[in-house]
mmCIF file of C-alpha atoms and ligand atoms in Angstrom:
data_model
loop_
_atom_site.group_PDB
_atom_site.id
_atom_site.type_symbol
_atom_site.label_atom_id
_atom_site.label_comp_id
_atom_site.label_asym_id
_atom_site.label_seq_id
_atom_site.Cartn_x
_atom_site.Cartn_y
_atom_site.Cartn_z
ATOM 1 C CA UNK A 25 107.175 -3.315 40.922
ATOM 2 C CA UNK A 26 104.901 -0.335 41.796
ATOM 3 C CA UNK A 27 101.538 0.556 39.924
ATOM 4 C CA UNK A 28 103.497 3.459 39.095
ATOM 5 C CA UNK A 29 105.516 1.320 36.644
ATOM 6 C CA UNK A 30 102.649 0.130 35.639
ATOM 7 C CA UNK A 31 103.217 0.600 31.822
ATOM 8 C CA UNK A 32 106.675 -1.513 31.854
ATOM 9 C CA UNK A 33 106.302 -4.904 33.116
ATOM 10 C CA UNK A 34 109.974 -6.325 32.237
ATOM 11 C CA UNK A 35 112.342 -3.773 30.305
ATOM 12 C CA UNK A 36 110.984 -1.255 28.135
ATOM 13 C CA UNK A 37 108.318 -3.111 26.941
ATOM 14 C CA UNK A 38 105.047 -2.709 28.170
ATOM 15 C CA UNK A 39 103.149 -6.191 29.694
ATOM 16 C CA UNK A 40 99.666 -5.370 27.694
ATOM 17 C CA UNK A 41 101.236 -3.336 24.482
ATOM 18 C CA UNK A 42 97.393 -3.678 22.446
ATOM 19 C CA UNK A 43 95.204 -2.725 25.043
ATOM 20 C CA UNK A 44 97.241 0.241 25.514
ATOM 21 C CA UNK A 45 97.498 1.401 21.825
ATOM 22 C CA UNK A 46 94.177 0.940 21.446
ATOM 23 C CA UNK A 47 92.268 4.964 20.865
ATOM 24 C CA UNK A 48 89.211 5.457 22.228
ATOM 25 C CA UNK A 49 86.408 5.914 20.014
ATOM 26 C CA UNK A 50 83.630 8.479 21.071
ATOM 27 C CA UNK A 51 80.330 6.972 22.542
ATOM 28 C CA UNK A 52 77.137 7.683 21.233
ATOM 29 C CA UNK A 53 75.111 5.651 24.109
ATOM 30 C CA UNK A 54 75.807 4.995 27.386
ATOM 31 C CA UNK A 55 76.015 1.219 28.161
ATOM 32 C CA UNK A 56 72.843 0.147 30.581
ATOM 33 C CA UNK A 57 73.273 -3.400 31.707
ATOM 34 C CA UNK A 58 70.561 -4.775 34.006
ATOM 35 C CA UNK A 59 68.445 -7.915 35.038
ATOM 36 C CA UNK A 60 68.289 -9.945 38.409
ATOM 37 C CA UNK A 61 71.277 -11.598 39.937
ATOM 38 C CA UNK A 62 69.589 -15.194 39.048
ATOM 39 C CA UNK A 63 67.347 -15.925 36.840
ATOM 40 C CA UNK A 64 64.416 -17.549 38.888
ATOM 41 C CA UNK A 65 61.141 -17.997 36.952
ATOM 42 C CA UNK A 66 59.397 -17.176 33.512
ATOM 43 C CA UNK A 67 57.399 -14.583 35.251
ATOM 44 C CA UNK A 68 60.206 -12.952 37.223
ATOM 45 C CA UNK A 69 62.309 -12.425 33.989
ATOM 46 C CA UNK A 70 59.556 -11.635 31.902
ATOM 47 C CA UNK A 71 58.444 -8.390 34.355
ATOM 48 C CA UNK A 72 62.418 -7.480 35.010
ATOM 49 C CA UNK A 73 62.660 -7.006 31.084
ATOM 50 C CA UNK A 74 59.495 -5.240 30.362
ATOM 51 C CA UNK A 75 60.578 -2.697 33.360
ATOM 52 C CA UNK A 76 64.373 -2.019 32.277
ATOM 53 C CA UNK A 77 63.622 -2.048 28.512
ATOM 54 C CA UNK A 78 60.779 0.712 29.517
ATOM 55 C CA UNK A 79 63.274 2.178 30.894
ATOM 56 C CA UNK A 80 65.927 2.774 28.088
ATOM 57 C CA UNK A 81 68.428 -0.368 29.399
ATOM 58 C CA UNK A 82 69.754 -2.136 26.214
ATOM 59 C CA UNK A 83 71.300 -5.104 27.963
ATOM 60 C CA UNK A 84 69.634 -7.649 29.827
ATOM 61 C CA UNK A 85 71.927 -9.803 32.524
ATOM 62 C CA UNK A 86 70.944 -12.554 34.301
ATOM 63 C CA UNK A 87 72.448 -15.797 36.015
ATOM 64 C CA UNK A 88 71.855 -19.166 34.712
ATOM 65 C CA UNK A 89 74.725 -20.601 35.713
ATOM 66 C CA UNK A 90 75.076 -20.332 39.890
ATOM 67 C CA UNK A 91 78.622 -19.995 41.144
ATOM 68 C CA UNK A 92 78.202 -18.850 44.632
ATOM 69 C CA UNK A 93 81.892 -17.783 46.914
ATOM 70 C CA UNK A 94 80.060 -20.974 48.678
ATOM 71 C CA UNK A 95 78.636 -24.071 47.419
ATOM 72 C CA UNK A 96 75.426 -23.804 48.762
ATOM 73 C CA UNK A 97 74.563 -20.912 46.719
ATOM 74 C CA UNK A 98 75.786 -22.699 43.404
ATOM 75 C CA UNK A 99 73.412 -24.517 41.616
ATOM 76 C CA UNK A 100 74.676 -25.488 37.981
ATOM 77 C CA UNK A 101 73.798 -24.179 34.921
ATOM 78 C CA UNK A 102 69.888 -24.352 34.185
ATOM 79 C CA UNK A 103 68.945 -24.732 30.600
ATOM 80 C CA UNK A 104 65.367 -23.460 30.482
ATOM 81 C CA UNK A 105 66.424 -20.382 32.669
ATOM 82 C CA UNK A 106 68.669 -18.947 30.055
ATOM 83 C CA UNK A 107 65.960 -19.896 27.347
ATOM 84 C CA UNK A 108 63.544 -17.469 29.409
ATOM 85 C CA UNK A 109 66.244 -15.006 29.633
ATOM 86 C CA UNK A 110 66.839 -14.788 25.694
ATOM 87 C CA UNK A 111 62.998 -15.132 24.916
ATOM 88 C CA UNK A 112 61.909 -12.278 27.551
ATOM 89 C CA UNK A 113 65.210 -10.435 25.641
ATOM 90 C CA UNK A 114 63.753 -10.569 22.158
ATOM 91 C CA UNK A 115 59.908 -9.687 23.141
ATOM 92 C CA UNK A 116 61.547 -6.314 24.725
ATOM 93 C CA UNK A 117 64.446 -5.699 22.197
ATOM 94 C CA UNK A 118 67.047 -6.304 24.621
ATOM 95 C CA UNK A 119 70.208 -7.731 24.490
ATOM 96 C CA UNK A 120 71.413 -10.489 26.356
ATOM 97 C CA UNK A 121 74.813 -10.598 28.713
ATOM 98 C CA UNK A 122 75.326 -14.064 30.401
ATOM 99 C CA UNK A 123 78.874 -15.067 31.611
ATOM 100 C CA UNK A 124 80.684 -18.321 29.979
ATOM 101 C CA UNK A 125 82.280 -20.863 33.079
ATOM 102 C CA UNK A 126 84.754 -22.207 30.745
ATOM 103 C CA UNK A 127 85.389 -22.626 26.916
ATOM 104 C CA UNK A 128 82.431 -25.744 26.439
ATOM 105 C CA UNK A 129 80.016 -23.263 27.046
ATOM 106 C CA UNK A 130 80.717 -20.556 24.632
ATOM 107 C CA UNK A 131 79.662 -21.815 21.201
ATOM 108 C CA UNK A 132 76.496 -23.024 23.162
ATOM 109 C CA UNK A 133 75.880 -19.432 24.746
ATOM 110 C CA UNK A 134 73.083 -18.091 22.794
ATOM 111 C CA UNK A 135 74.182 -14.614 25.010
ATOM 112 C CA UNK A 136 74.718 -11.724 22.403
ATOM 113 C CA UNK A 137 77.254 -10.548 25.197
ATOM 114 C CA UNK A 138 79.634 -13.044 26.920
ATOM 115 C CA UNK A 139 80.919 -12.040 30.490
ATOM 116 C CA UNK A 140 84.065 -12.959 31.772
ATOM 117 C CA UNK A 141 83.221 -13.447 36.168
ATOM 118 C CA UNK A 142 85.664 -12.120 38.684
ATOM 119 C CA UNK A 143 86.767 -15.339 39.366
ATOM 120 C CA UNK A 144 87.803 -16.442 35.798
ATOM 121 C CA UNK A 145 90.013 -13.185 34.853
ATOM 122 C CA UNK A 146 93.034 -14.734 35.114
ATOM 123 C CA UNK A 147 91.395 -17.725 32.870
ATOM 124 C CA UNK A 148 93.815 -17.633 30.029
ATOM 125 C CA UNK A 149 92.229 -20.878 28.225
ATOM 126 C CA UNK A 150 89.421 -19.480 28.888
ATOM 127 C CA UNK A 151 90.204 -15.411 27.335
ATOM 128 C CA UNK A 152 92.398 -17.156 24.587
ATOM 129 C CA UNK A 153 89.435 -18.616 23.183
ATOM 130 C CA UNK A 154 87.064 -15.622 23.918
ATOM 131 C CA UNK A 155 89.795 -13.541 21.562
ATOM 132 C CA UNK A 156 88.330 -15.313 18.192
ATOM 133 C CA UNK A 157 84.368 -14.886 19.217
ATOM 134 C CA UNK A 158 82.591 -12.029 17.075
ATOM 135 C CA UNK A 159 80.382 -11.167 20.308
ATOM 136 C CA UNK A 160 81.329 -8.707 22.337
ATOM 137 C CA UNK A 161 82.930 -9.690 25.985
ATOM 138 C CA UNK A 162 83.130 -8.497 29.068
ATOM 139 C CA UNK A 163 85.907 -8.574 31.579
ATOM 140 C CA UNK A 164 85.307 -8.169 35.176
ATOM 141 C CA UNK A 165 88.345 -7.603 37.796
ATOM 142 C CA UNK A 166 89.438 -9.955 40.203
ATOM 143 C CA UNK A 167 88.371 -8.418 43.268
ATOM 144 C CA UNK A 168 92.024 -9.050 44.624
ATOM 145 C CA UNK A 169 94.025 -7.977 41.499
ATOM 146 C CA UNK A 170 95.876 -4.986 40.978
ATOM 147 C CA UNK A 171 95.488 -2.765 37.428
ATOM 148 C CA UNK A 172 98.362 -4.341 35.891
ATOM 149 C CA UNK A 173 96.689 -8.187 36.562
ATOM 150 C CA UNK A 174 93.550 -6.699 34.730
ATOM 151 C CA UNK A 175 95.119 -4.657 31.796
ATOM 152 C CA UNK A 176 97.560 -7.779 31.493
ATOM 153 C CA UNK A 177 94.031 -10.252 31.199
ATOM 154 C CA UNK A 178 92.192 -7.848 29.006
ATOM 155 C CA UNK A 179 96.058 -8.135 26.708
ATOM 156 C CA UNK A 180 94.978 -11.856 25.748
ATOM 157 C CA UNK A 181 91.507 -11.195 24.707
ATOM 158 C CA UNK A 182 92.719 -7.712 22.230
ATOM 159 C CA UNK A 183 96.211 -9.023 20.942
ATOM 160 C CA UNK A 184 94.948 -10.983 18.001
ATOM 161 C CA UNK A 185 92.772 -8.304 17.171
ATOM 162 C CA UNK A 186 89.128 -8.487 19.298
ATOM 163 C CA UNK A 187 88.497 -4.527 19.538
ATOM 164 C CA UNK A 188 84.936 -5.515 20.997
ATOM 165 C CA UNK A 189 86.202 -5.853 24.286
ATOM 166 C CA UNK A 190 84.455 -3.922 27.548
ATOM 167 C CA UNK A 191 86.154 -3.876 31.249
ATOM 168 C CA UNK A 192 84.320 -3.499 34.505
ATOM 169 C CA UNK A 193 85.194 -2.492 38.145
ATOM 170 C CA UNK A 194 82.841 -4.867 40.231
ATOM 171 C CA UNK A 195 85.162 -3.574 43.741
ATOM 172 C CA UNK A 196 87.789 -5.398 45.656
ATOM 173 C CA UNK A 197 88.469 -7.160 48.867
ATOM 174 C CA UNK A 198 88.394 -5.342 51.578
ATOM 175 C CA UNK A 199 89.223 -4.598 55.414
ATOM 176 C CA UNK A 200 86.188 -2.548 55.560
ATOM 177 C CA UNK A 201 82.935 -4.020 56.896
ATOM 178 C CA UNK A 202 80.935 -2.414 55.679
ATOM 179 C CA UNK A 203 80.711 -2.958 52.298
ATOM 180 C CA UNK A 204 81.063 -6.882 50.656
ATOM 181 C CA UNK A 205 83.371 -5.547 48.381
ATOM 182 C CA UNK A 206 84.792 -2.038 48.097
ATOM 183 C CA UNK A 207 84.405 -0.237 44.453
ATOM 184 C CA UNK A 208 87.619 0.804 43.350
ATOM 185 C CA UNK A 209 87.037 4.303 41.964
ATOM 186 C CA UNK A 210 90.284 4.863 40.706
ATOM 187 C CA UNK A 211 90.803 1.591 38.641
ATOM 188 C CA UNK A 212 88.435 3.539 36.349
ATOM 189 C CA UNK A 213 90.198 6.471 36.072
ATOM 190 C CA UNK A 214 93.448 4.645 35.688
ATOM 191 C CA UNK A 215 91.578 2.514 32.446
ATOM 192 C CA UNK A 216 90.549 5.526 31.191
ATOM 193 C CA UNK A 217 94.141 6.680 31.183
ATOM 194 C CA UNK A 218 95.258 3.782 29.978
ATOM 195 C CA UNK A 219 92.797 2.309 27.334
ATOM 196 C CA UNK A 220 90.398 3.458 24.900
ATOM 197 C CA UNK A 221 88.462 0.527 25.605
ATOM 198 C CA UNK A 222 84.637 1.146 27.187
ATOM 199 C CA UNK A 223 85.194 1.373 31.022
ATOM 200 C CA UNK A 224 81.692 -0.026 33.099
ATOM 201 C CA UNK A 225 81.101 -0.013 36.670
ATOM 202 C CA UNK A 226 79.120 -2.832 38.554
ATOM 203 C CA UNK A 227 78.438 -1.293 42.056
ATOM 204 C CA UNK A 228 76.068 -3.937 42.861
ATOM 205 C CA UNK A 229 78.904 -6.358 43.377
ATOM 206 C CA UNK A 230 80.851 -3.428 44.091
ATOM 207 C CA UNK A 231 79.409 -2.532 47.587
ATOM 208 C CA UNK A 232 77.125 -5.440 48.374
ATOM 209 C CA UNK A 233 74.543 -2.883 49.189
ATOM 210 C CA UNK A 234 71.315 -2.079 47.624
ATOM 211 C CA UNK A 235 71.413 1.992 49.352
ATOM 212 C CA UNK A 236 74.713 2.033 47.627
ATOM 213 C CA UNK A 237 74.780 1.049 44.142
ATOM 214 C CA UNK A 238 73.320 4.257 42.998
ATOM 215 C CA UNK A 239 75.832 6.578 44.669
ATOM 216 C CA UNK A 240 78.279 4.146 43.484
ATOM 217 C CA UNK A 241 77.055 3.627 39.639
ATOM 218 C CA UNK A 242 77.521 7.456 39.915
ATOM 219 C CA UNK A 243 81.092 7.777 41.057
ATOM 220 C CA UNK A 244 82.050 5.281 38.781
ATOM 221 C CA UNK A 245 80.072 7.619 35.551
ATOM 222 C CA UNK A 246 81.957 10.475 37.143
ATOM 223 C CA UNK A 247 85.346 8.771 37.176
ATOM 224 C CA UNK A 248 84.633 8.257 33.402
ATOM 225 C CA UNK A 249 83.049 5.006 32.884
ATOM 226 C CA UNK A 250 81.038 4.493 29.904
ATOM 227 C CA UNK A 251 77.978 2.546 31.301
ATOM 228 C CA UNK A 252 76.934 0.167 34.424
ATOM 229 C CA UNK A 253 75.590 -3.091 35.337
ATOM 230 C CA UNK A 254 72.740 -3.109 38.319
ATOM 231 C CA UNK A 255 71.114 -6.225 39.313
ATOM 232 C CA UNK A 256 67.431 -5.345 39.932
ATOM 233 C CA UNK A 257 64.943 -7.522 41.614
ATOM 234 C CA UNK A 258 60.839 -7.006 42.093
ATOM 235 C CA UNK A 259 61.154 -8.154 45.906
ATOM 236 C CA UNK A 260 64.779 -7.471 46.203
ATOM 237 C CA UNK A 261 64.787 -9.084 49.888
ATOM 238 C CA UNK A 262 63.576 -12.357 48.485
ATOM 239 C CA UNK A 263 66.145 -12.566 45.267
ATOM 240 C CA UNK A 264 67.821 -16.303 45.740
ATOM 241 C CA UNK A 265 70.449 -14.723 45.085
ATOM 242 C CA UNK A 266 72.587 -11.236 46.676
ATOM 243 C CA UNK A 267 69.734 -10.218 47.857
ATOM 244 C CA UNK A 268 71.002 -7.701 49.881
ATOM 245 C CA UNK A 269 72.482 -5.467 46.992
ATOM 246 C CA UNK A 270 69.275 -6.234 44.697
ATOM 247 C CA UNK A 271 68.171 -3.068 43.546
ATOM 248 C CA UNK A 272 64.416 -2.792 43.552
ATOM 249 C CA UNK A 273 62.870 -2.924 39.950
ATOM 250 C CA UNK A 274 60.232 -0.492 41.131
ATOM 251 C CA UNK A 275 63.487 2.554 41.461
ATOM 252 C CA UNK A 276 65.125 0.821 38.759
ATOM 253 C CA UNK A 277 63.637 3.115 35.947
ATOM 254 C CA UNK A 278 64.505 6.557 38.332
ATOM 255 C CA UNK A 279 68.421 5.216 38.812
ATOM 256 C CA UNK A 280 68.573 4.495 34.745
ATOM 257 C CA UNK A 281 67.881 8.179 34.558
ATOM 258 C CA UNK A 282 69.673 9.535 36.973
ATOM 259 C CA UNK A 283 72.795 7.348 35.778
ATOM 260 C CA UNK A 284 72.225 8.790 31.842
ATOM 261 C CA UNK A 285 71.748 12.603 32.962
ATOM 262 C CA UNK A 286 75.202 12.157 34.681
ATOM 263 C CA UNK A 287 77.093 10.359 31.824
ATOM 264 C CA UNK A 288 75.397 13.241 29.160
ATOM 265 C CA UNK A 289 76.585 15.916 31.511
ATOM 266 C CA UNK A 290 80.340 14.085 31.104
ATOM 267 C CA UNK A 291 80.320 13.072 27.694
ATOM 268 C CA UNK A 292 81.428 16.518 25.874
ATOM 269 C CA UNK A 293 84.501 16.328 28.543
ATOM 270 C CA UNK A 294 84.854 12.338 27.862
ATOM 271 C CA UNK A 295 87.730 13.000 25.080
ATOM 272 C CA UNK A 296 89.691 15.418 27.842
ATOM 273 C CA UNK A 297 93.818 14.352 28.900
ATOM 274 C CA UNK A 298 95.843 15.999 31.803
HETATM 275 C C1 LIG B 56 77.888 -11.407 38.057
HETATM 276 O O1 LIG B 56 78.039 -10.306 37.507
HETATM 277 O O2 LIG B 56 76.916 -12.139 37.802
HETATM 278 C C2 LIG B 56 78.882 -11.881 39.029
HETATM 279 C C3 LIG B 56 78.793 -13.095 39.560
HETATM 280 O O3 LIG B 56 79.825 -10.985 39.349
HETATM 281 P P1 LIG B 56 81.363 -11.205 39.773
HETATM 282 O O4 LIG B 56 81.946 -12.172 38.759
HETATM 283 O O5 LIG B 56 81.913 -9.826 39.658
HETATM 284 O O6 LIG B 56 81.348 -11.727 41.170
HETATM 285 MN MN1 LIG B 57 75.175 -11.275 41.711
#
């Protein structure tokens, strides 16, 4: 099956019939998700929320639960990290956005936003159970599966009824050498086309590169996306973490407005069809 069939899986019937009936709604805010990679100290969190709240940013991300592509870069889930995380939120009036590993952890998430990882989108324990939370989630793509894998993953989390549902592009595998992972421009587009569910665009995991993510962040605004996630870092060279697409906090402030001038320049043509 081609992605041109994309909207009939077997038969007539379309493989992700909710996502695709659901209307988009017009945004009044762009989405602005941003914090470090991993969350390291009290200190570091504490400066990376004053700075992105300062900024206008309404979501605050941040790792508390390593799962590197390698083991060495894992390191577990760390209690008094996230507590940092949600008390540096609340001082700055931020919202929180920390990913759940599997179902145990999602009553105990005291994120306001849960993220599904790459890794997990095909997690259907996992987005079954997301499907009755109240919180908002986000999905991420597999970086190796196609638009039909995604819309068919986002299907389990909307079909009973969860409208507060928001899919990102964090880029795919690639020959390329560039890049760590290659944003995939058109997977917007196409979920533009094909849902009226909020579209973001995480070009920090998208490219791998700190001198890309904003070029990248504004393709993916341009393409249509309704907000972005950057991971920002005061010594972006020293993050424990991808420290080579760590954005430094110091620019972080100029991107945030670069990113919103673009998406208010869009947003009268957001409700625009072929
Ligand atoms: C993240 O956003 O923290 C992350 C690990 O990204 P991904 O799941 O896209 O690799
Ligand atoms: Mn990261």
């Amino acid at each position: 099956m081609t992605e041109q069939n994309i909207h009939r899986a077997w038969g007539p019937e379309p493989r992700y019939p909710t996502v695709a009936s659901i209307e988009r709604s017009t945004a009044s805010e762009m989405i602005a998700i941003a914090g470090p990679c991993s969350v390291e100290s009290k200190k570091q969190i504490e400066e990376i929320a004053r700075v992105v709240a300062d900024a206008g940013c309404k979501y605050f991300r941040g790792g508390t639960f390593r799962a590197g592509t390698y083991p060495p870069a894992a390191f577990g889930l760390v209690r008094h990290l996230r507590d940092y995380m949600a008390e540096a939120a609340v001082k700055h009036g931020l919202k929180t956005v920390m990913e759940v590993f599997d179902v145990r952890q999602i009553e105990d998430s005291p994120a306001d936003v849960l993220q599904v990882g790459a890794r997990r989108m095909q997690d259907y324990v996992l987005l079954n159970e997301l499907s009755k939370q109240k919180r908002p989630v986000i999905l991420k793509r597999h970086m190796g599966s196609t638009l039909a894998e995604f819309l068919g993953a986002a299907e389990y989390l909307v079909r009973g009824g969860k409208r507060n549902v928001w899919l990102m592009e964090r880029g795919s595998s690639t020959h390329m050498t560039h890049v760590r992972w290659d944003l995939s421009v058109s997977v917007i587009a196409m979920l533009k086309q094909t849902t009226g569910l909020p579209v973001l665009v995480d070009a920090s995991h998208g490219s791998g590169r700190r001198d890309l993510v904003l070029p990248l962040t504004l393709a993916g605004i341009a393409a249509g996306a309704d907000g972005y996630m950057v991971e920002t870092h005061l010594q972006p060279e020293r993050s424990l973490s991808d420290a080579e697409q760590a954005y430094p906090l110091k620019d972080y402030p100029a991107l945030h407005a670069e990113v919103l001038a673009l998406w208010q320049f869009y947003k009268p043509k957001r409700r625009r069809t072929v």
